[in-house]
Amino acid sequence: EIVMTQFPVTLSVSAGERATLSCRASQSVGSNLAWYQQKPGQPPRLLMYGASTRATGIPARFSGSGSETEFTLTISSLQSEDFAVYYCQQYKNWPLTFGGGTKVEIK
Amino acid sequence: HVQLVQSGAEMKRPGASVRVSCRASDYPFTNYGINWVRQAPGQGLEWMGWINPYDGYTKYGQSLQGRVTMTTDTSTSTAYMELKSLRFDDTAVYYCARGCPGSITSCFSHWGQGTLVTVSS
């Protein structure tokens, strides 16, 4: 099983600032990496797939990078609606696995 | 637009079974896999398994092997997830999620609203 590790667990950021979230895979997943945003009481929403491709309707302030085992999600200028929990997920191999999440909170 | 609508909340006793449904609309049902993902209260996301609605082929997560069964009814574009021998730690919100195009192992492009299953004595 590929273990996904996200850090930091919590990120305190002010609105308008840049946020950088990290995700590490225990073995190479190539570019088979997705990012999701989840707000309380809602299902997750796909943000990025293929490590760096924004899903439909996702604003350009979200960007993804990385390959193999190291990945980054960057939010260039945090808006109020961006405070949420973010998960990475690998889809290189069964079982599909998620990271533990990073909570982005208001500083 | 693509929608996945799940059945309502359930409360079950330990040892019982639960079946959650997920009705898909506005896309060709047999063209995309359906995954099931669960989330215990205050916890992260756990992938449970996948079903190909075209041929019924399934792939289950190791931790649930033997207790979970996923099926589909193509006549109604509905996917089902049954979990048997429920335990207290099966209490969670259960989501169905449609796979992204292009690969059997994939990201999840669309999600149901979630179904809370509570296991309590």
Short mmCIF file of C-alpha atoms in Angstrom, two decimals, chain A residues 36-80:
data_model
loop_
_atom_site.label_atom_id
_atom_site.label_comp_id
_atom_site.label_asym_id
_atom_site.label_seq_id
_atom_site.Cartn_x
_atom_site.Cartn_y
_atom_site.Cartn_z
CA TYR A 36 -9.37 17.78 -2.85
CA GLN A 37 -10.89 20.53 -0.75
CA GLN A 38 -13.41 19.71 1.96
CA LYS A 39 -15.51 22.12 3.99
CA PRO A 40 -17.48 21.12 7.10
CA GLY A 41 -20.60 19.13 6.29
CA GLN A 42 -19.76 18.86 2.60
CA PRO A 43 -18.25 16.15 0.43
CA PRO A 44 -14.74 16.69 -0.89
CA ARG A 45 -14.35 18.66 -4.12
CA LEU A 46 -11.77 17.78 -6.74
CA LEU A 47 -9.28 20.61 -7.19
CA MET A 48 -6.38 19.12 -9.14
CA TYR A 49 -5.57 15.90 -10.96
CA GLY A 50 -2.53 14.68 -12.79
CA ALA A 51 -0.63 16.57 -10.08
CA SER A 52 -0.96 19.91 -11.88
CA THR A 53 -4.21 20.09 -13.88
CA ARG A 54 -7.01 22.15 -12.39
CA ALA A 55 -10.42 20.53 -12.37
CA THR A 56 -13.35 22.25 -14.05
CA GLY A 57 -14.26 25.53 -12.42
CA ILE A 58 -11.29 25.72 -10.08
CA PRO A 59 -9.82 29.24 -9.85
CA ALA A 60 -6.36 29.97 -11.18
CA ARG A 61 -5.08 30.88 -7.70
CA PHE A 62 -4.84 27.12 -7.10
CA SER A 63 -1.82 25.41 -8.62
CA GLY A 64 -0.23 22.01 -8.22
CA SER A 65 3.27 20.76 -8.85
CA GLY A 66 5.51 17.79 -8.28
CA SER A 67 5.93 14.22 -9.46
CA GLU A 68 7.05 10.80 -8.24
CA THR A 69 6.99 11.20 -4.44
CA GLU A 70 6.87 14.95 -3.67
CA PHE A 71 3.90 17.18 -4.42
CA THR A 72 2.78 20.69 -3.59
CA LEU A 73 -0.54 22.52 -3.69
CA THR A 74 -0.21 26.29 -3.69
CA ILE A 75 -2.96 28.81 -3.12
CA SER A 76 -1.50 32.09 -4.31
CA SER A 77 -3.75 34.50 -2.41
CA LEU A 78 -6.09 32.97 0.12
CA GLN A 79 -9.72 33.98 -0.07
CA SER A 80 -12.20 33.52 2.77
#
